[in-house]
Short mmCIF file of C-alpha atoms in Angstrom, two decimals:
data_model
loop_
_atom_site.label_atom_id
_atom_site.label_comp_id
_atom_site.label_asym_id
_atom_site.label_seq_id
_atom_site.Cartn_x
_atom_site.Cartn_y
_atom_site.Cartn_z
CA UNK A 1053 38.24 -20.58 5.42
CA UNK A 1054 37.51 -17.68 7.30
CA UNK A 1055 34.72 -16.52 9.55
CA UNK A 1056 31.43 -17.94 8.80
CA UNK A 1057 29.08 -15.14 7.34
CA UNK A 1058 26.30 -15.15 10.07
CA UNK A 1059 24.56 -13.58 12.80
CA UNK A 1060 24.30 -15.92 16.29
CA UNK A 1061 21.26 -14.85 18.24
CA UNK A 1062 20.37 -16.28 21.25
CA UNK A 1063 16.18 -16.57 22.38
CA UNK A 1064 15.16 -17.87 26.23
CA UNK A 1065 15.02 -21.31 25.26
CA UNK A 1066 17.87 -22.00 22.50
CA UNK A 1067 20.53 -20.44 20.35
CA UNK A 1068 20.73 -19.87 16.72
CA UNK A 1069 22.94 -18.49 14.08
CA UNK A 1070 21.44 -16.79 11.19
CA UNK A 1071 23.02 -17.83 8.02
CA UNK A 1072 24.03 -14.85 5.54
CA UNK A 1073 24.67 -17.22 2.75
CA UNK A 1074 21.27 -19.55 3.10
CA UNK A 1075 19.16 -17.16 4.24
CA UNK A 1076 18.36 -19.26 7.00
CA UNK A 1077 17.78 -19.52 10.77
CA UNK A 1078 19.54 -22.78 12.77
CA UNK A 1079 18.86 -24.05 15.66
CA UNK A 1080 22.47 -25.25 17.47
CA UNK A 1081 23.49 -26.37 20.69
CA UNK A 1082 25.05 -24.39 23.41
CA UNK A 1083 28.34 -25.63 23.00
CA UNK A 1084 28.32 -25.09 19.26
CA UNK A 1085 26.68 -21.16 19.89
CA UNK A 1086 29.83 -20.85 22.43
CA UNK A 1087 32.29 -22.29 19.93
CA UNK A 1088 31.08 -19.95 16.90
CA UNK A 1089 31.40 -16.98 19.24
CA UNK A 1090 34.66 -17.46 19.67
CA UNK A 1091 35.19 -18.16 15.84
CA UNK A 1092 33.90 -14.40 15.62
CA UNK A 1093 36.01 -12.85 17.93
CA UNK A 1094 39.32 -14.30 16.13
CA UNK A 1095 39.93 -16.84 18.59
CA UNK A 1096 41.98 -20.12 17.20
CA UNK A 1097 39.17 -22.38 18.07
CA UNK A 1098 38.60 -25.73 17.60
CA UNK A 1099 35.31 -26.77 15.71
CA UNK A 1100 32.72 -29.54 17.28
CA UNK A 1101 31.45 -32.12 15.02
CA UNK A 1102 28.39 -29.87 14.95
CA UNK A 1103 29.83 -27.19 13.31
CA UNK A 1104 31.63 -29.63 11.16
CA UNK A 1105 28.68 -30.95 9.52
CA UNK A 1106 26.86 -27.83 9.34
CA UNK A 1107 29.74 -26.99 7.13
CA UNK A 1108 29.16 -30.48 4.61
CA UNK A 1109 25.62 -29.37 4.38
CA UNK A 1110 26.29 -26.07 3.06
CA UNK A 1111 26.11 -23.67 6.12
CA UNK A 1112 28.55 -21.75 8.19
CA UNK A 1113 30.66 -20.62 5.05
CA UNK A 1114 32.56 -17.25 4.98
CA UNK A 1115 31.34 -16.30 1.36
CA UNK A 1116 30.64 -12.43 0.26
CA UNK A 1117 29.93 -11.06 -2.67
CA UNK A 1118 32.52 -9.50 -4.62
CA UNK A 1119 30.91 -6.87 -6.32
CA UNK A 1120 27.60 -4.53 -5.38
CA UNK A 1121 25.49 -4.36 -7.99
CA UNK A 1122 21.62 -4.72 -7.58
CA UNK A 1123 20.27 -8.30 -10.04
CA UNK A 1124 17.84 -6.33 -12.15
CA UNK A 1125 20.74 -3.54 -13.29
CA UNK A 1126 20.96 -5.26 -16.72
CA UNK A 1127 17.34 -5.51 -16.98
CA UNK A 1128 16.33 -1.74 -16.33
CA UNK A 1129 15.67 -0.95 -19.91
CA UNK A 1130 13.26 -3.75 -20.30
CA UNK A 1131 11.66 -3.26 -16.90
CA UNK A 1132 11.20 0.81 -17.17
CA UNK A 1133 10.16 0.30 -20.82
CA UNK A 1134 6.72 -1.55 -20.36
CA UNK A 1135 6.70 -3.18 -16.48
CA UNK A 1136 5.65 -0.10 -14.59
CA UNK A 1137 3.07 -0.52 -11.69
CA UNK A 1138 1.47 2.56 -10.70
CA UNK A 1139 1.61 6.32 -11.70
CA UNK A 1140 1.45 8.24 -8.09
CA UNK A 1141 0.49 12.29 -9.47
CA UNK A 1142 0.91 14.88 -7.17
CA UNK A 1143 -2.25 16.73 -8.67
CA UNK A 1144 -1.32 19.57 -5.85
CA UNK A 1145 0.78 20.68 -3.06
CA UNK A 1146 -2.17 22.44 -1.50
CA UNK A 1147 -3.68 20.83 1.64
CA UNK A 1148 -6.86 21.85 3.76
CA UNK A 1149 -5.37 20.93 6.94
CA UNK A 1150 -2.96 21.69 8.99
CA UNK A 1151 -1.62 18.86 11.13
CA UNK A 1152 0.71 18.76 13.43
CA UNK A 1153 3.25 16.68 12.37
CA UNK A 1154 3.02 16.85 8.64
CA UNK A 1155 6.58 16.87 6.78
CA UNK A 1156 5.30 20.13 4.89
CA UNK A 1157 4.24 22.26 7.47
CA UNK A 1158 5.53 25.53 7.89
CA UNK A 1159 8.24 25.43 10.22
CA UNK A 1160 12.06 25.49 9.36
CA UNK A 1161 12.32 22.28 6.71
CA UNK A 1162 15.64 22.14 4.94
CA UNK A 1163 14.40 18.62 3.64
CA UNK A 1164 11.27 18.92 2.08
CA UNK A 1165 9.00 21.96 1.01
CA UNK A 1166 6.67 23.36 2.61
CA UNK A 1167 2.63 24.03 2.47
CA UNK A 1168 2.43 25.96 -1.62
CA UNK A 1169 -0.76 26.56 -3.74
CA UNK A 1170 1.38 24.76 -6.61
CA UNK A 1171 -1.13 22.42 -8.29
CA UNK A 1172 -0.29 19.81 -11.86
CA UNK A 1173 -1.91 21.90 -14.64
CA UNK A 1174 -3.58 18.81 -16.92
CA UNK A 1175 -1.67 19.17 -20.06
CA UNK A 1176 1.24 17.90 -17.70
CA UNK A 1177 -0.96 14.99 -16.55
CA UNK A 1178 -1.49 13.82 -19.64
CA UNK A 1179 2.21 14.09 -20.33
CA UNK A 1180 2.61 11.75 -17.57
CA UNK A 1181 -0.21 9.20 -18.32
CA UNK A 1182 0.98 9.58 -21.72
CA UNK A 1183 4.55 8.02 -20.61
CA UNK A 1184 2.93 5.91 -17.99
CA UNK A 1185 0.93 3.93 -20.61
CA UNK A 1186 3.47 3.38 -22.90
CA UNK A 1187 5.81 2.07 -20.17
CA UNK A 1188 3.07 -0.20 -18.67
CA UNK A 1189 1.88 -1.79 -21.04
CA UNK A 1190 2.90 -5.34 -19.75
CA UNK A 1191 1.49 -4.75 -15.86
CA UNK A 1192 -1.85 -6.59 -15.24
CA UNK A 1193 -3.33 -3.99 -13.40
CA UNK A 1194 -1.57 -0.28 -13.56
CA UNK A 1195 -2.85 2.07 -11.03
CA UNK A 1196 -3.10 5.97 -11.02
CA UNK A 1197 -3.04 7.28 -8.01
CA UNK A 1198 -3.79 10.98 -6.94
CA UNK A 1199 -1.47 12.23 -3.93
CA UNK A 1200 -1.44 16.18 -2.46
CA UNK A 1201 -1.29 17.94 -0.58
CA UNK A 1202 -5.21 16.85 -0.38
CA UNK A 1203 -6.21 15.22 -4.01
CA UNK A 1204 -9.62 16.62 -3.56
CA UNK A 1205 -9.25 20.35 -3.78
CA UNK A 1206 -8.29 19.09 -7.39
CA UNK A 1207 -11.57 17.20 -7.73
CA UNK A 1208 -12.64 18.19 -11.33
CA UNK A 1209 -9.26 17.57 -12.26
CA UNK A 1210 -9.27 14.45 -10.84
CA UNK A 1211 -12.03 13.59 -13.18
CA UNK A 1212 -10.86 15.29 -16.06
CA UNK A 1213 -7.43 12.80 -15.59
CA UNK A 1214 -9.47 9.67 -14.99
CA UNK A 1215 -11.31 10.28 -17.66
CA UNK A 1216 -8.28 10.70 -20.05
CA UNK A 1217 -6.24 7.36 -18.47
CA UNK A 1218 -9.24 5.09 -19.85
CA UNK A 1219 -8.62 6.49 -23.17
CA UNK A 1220 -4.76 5.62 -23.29
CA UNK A 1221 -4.90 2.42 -21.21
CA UNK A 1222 -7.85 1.34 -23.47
CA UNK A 1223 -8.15 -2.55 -23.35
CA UNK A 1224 -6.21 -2.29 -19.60
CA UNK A 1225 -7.80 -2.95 -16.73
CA UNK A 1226 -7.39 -0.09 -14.36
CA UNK A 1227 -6.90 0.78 -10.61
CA UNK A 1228 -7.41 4.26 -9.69
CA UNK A 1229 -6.49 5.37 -5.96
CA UNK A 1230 -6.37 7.85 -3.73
CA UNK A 1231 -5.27 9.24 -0.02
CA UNK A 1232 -7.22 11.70 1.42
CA UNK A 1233 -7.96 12.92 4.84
CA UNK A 1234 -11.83 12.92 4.38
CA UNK A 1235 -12.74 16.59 5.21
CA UNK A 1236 -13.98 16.96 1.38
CA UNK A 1237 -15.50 13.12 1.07
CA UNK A 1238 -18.84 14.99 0.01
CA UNK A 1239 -21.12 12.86 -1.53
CA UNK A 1240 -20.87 13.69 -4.93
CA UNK A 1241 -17.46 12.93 -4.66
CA UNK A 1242 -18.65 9.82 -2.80
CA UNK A 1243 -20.37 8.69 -5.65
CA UNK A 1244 -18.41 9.33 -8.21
CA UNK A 1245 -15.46 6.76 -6.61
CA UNK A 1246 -17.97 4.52 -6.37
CA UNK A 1247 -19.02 4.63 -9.59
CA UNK A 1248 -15.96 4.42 -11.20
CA UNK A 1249 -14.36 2.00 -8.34
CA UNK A 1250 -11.92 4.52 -7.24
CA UNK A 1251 -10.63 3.18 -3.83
CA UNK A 1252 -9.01 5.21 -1.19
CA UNK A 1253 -6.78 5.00 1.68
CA UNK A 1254 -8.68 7.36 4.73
CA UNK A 1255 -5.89 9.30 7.41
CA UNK A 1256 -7.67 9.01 10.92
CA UNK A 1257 -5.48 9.29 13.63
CA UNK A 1258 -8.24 8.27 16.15
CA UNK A 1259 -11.53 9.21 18.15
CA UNK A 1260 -11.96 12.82 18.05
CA UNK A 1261 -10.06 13.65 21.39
CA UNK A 1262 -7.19 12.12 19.35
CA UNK A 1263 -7.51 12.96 16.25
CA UNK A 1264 -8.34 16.56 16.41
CA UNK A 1265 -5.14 17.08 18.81
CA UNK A 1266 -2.94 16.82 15.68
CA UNK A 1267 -5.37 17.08 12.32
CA UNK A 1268 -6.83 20.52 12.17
CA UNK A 1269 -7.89 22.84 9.01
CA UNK A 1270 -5.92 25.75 8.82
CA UNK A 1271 -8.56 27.87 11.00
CA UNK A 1272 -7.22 25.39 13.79
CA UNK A 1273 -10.63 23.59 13.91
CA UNK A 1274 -10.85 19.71 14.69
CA UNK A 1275 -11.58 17.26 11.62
CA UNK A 1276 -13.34 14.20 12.94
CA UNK A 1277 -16.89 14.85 13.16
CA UNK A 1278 -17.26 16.03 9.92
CA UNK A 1279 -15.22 13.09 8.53
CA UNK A 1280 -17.05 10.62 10.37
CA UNK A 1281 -20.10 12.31 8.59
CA UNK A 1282 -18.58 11.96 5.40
CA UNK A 1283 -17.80 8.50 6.04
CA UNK A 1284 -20.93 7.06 7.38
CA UNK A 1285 -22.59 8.15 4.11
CA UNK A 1286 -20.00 5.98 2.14
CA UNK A 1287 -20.63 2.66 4.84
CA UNK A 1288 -24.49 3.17 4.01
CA UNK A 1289 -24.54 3.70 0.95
CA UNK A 1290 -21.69 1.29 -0.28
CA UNK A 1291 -21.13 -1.16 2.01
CA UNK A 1292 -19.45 -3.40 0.13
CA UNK A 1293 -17.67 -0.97 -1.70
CA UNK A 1294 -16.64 0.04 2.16
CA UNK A 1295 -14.70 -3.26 2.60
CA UNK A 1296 -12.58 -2.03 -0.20
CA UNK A 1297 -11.40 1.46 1.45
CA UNK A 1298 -8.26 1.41 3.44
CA UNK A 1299 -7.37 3.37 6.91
CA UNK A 1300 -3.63 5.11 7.77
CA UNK A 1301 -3.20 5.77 11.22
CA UNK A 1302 -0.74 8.30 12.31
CA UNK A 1303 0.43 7.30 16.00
CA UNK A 1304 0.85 10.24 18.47
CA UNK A 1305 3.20 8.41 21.21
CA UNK A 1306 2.41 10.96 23.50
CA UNK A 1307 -0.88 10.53 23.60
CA UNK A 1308 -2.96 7.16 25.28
CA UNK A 1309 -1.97 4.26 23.34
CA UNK A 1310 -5.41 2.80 24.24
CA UNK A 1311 -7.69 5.88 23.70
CA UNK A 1312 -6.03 5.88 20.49
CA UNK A 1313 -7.00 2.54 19.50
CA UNK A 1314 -10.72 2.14 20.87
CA UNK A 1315 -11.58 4.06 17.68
CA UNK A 1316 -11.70 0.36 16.40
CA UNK A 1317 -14.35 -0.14 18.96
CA UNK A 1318 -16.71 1.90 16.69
CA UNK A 1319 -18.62 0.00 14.06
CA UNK A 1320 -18.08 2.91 11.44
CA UNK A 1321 -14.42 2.21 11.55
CA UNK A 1322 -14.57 -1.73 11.10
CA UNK A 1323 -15.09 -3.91 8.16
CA UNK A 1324 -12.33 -1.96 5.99
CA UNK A 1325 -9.89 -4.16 3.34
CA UNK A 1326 -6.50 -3.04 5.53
CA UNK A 1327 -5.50 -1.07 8.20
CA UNK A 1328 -1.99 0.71 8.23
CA UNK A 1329 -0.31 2.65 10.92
CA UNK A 1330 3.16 4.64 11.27
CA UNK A 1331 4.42 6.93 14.23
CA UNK A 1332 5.37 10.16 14.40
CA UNK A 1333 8.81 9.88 15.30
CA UNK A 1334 8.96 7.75 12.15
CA UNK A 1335 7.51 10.78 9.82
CA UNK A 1336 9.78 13.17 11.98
CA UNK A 1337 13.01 11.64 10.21
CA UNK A 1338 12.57 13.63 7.16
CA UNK A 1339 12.78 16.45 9.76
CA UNK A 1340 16.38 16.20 11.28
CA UNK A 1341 17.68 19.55 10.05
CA UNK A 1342 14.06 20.85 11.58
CA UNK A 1343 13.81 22.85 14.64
CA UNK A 1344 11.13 21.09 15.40
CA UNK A 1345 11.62 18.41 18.33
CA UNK A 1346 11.06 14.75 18.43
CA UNK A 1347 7.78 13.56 20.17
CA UNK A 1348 7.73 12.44 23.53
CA UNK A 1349 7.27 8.88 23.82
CA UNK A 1350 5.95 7.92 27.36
CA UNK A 1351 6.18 5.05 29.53
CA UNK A 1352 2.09 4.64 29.18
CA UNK A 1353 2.45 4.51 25.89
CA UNK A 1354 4.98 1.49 25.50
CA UNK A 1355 3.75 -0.28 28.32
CA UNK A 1356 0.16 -0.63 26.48
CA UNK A 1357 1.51 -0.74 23.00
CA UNK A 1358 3.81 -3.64 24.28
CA UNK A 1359 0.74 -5.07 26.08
CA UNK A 1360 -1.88 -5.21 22.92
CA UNK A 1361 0.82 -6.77 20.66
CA UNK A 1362 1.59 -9.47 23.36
CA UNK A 1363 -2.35 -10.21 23.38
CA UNK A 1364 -2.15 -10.44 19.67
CA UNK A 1365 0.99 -12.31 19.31
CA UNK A 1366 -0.36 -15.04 22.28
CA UNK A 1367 -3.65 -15.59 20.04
CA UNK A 1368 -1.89 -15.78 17.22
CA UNK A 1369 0.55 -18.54 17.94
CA UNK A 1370 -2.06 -20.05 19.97
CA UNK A 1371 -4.62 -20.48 17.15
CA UNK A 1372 -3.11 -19.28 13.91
CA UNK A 1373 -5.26 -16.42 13.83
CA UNK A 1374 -5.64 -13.11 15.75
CA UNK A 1375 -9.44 -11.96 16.01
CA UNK A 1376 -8.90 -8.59 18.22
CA UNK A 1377 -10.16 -4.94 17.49
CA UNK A 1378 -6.50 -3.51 17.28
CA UNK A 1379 -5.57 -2.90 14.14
CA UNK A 1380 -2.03 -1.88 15.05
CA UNK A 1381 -1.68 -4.94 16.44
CA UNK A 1382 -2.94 -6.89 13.76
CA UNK A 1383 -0.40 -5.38 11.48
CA UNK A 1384 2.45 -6.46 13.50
CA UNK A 1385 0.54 -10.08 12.66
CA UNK A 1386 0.62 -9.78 9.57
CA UNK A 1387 4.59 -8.80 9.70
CA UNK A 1388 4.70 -12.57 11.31
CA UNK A 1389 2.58 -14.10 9.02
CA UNK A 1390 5.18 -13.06 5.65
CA UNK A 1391 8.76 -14.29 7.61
CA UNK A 1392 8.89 -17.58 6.32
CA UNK A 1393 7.70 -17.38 2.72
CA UNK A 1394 8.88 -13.78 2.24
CA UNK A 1395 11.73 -12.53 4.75
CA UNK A 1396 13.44 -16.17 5.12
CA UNK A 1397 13.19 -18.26 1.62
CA UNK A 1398 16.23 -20.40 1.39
CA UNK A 1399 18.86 -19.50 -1.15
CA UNK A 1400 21.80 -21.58 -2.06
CA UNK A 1401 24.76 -19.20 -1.10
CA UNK A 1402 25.34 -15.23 -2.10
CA UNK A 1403 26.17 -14.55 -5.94
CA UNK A 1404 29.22 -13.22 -7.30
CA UNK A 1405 27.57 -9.64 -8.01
CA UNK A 1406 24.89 -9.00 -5.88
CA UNK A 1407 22.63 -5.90 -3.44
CA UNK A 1408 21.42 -5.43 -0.02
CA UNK A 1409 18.06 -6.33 -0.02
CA UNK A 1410 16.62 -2.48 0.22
CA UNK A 1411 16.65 -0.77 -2.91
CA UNK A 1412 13.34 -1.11 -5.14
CA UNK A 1413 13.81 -0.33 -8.97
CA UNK A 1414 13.28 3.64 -8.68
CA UNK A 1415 10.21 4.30 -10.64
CA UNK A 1416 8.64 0.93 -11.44
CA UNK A 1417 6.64 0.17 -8.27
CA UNK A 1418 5.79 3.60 -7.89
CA UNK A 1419 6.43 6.80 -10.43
CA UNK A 1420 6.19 9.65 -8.33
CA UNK A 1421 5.35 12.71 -10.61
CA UNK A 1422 5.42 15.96 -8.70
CA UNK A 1423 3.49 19.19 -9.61
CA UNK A 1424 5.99 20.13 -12.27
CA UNK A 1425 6.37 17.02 -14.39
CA UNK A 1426 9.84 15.66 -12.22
CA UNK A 1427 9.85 12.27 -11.60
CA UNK A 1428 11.11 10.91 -8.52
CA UNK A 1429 11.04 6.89 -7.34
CA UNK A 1430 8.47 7.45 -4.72
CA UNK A 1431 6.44 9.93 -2.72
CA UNK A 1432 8.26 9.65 0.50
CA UNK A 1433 11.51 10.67 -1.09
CA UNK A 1434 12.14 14.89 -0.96
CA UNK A 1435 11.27 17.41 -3.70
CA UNK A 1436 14.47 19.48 -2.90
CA UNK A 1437 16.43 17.10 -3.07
CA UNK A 1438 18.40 17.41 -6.60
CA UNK A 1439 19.47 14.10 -6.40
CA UNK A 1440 16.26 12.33 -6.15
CA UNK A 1441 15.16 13.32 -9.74
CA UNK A 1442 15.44 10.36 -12.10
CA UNK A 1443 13.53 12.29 -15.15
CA UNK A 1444 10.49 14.33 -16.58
CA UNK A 1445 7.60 14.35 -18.31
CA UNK A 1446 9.06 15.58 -21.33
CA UNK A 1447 12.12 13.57 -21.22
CA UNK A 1448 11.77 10.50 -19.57
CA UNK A 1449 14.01 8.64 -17.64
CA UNK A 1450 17.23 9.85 -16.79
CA UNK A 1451 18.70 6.15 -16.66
CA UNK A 1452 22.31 6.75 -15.22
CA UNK A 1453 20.22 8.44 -12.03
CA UNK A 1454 18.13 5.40 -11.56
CA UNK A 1455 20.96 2.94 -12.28
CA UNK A 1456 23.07 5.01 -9.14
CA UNK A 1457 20.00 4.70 -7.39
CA UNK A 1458 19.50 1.15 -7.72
CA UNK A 1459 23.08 0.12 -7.03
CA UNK A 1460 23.04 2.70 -3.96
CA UNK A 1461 24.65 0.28 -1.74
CA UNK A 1462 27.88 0.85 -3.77
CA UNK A 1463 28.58 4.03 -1.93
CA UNK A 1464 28.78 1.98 0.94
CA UNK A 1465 30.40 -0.80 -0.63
CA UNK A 1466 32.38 -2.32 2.01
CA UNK A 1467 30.58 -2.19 4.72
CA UNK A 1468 27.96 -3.77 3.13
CA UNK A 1469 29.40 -6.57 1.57
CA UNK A 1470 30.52 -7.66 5.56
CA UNK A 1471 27.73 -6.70 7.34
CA UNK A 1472 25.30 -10.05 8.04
CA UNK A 1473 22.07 -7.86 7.47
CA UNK A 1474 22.97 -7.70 3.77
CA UNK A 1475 19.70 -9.56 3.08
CA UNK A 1476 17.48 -8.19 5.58
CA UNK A 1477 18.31 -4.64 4.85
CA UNK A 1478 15.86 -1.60 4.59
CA UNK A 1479 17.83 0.73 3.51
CA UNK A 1480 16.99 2.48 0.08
CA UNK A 1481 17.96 5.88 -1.32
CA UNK A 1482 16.12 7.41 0.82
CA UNK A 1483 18.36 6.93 3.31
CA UNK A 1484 21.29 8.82 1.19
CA UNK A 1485 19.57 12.06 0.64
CA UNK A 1486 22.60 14.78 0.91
CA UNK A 1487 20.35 17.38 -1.07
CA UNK A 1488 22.29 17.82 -4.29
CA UNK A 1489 23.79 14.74 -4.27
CA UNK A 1490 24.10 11.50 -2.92
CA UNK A 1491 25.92 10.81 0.43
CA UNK A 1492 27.74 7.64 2.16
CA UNK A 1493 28.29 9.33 5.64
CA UNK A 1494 24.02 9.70 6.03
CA UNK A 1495 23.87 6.42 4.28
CA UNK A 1496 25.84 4.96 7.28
CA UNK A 1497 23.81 6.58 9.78
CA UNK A 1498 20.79 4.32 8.98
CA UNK A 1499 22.79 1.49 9.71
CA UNK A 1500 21.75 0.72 13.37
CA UNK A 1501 18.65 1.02 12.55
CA UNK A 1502 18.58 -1.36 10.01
CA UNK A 1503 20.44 -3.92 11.90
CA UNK A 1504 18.31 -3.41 14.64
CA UNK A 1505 15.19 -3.88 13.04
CA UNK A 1506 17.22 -6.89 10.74
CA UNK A 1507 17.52 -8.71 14.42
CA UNK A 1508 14.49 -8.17 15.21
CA UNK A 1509 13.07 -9.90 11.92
CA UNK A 1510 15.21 -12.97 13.31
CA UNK A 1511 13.72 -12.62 16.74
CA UNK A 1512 10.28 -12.33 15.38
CA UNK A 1513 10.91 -15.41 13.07
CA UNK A 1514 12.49 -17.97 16.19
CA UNK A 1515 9.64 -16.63 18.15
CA UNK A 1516 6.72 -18.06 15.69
CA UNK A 1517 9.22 -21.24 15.19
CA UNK A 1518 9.84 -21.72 18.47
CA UNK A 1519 5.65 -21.73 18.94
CA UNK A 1520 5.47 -24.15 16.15
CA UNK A 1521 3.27 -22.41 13.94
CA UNK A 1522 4.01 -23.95 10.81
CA UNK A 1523 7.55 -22.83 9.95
#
């Protein structure tokens, strides 16, 4: 047998090995940690009756698989042909603002496009609901979703598609959706997403000294006030259709980590059905052939990000639940809350054929339709990108595109098949954009990141096991 497929990983008050093959985190002794580092540097080493049963119970074993190939390959016709989940239309590249740090701004972008007055002309939507509700026809609840640019300068549109997608999906129960930054939230439009339970994702970045730093209209003009206008018309109005909206926030790491979050403070902001965040430097990797620099993280920053998690992370292994105003931090509680039944379910050893864990099927969860009728697997992938395409309006699925797409991983196939974060893996095809086709070498250079953030999923997990809630 050869070395045992796993990951040791060592926390204040024990050691562990991570399992590749079980999908599962063990507690060992220090002796036995010491004894399987060796075993992983070469050495000839003796094994301790530890290791030894570990080994009769199933762990420890030096299994790979084989071959790369993703489990639902041989089940993409079925799946594309009627299990689709949502139908994302880019109803225009326009936008109203002019932030900061938006992937389409007008700078040098090899990546992506930039700002255009390119908008979907509705004989193209139809085209796509038209596939979309043949291809869904066995999802409980498809959603349409309307993505820009800003969705709203395409508001009679909007209408004119929603009104369509009830015809096709007749007898379906739909979900319609929307992101929008909330500068045209007027309340006719206010009304009409009520009345036709239209739910939306809002981008506020923070209280206005924040906010308006980065999220200007294009005469350079702050946003807040008049979204917090357009908002507070929805909360009276609606308020229960309020606790159905959703908020993005943006994080400017150069900017007062807790300024930024004592917009949670206000009532207007609170009540909402989830709260999502992301960081600049996160949106600024789509921008690495950009002139544009990185942000500035500073010490401030970190020190009270670090802090506010630690508060939340002390409640919530305390009591189970975390009852603070930070919604950042109560995402990274939520992270905790999915390790055991999502991140670490216990398999019985790695298949013959098998995938890193992350590649989605390209188009099922979300079809990204751009203006022009392309498809593409999602909206965070680029529009220049040649290789991204995986069909059309007209023609459907280009199947070999989104079979290479699903079985991305073979590009890299060696070093995946040894690497121990093969199921905790992020990557997707994203991550293998070379433009007009797709490339191993920027594949790779995701890799410490991915293994990073993999160990950190283990961390996370020993932490909330080693508090003893519930795992």
């Amino acid at each position: 047998m050869g070395k045992p497929f796993i990951k040791l990983v060592q926390s204040p008050h024990a050691y562990y090995f991570f399992d590749v093959n079980q999908n599962q985190v063990v507690r060992i002794p220090e002796q036995t940690y010491h004894i399987l580092e060796e075993m992983l540097s070469g050495k000839d080493t003796k094994e301790d009756e530890n290791i030894r049963r570990l080994k009769r119970i199933g762990f420890l074993s030096d299994r790979k698989v084989c071959e790369i190939r993703h489990p639902d390959t041989d089940m993409l016709q079925d799946i594309l042909g009627t299990k689709l989940n949502s139908l994302v239309l880019q109803i225009t590249q326009s936008c109203n603002l002019r932030c900061r740090y938006c992937i389409y701004s007008e700078h040098s972008n090899q990546l992506q496009r930039s700002h255009s007055m390119k908008r979907m002309d509705l004989e193209t939507a139809k085209k796509a609901v038209d596939f979309f509700a043949v291809h869904s026809c066995e999802t409980q609840l498809p959603t349409v979703a309307f993505y820009g640019g800003e969705p709203l300068l395409e508001f009679e549109n909007i209408k004119r598609i929603i009104t369509y997608a009830k015809e096709k999906l007749c007898g379906q129960k739909i979900r319609f959706t929307f992101t929008t930054n909330g500068v045209l939230l007027t309340p006719e439009i206010a009304d009409y997403a009520y009345e036709n339970e239209i739910y939306f994702m809002l981008s506020l970045d923070g209280p206005a000294s924040v906010h308006d730093k980065n999220r200007k209209d294009a005469g350079g003009n702050g946003t807040y006030e008049v979204i917090q206008k357009n908002m507070s018309y929805i909360k009276e109005r609606y308020p229960e259709y309020y606790k159905k909206l959703a908020m993005n926030t943006v994080l400017d790491t150069g900017q007062d980590y807790e300024k930024i979050v004592s917009m949670y403070q206000n009532p207007l902001w609170s009540g909402m059905s989830g709260y999502y965040s992301s960081y600049i430097e996160e949106m600024e990797e789509m921008k690495e052939m950009d002139e544009v620099k990185h942000p500035v993280i500073t010490d401030d920053f970190r020190k009270q990000e670090a802090y506010h998690r630690f508060l939340a992370y002390a409640e919530y292994l305390k009591t189970g639940a975390y009852t603070g105003k930070d919604a950042v931090a109560a995402q990274d509680v939520r992270e905790l809350g999915k390790l055991k039944d999502e991140t670490f379910e216990k398999h019985q050893g790695l298949p013959e054929r098998g995938a890193p864990s992350g590649p989605c099927v390209p188009g099922q969860l979300k079809l990204f339709v751009n203006a022009d009728g392309d498809f593409y697997p999602c909206e965070r992938v680029s529009e220049l990108s040649e290789c991204m395409k995986i069909g059309n309006v007209v023609d459907g699925f280009d199947a070999s595109a989104v079979e290479q797409m699903l079985n991305i991983a073979t590009l890299t196939e060696d070093n995946c098949r040894t690497c121990w974060a093969f199921r905790l893996c992020g990557l997707c095809v994203r991550q293998a954009d070379g433009g007009t086709y797709l490339s191993k070498e920027a594949r790779l250079a995701g890799c410490k990141k991915a293994r990073i953030r993999a160990e950190q999923k283990i961390r996370d997990y020993i932490m909330v096991k080693e508090c003893g809630r519930g795992l």
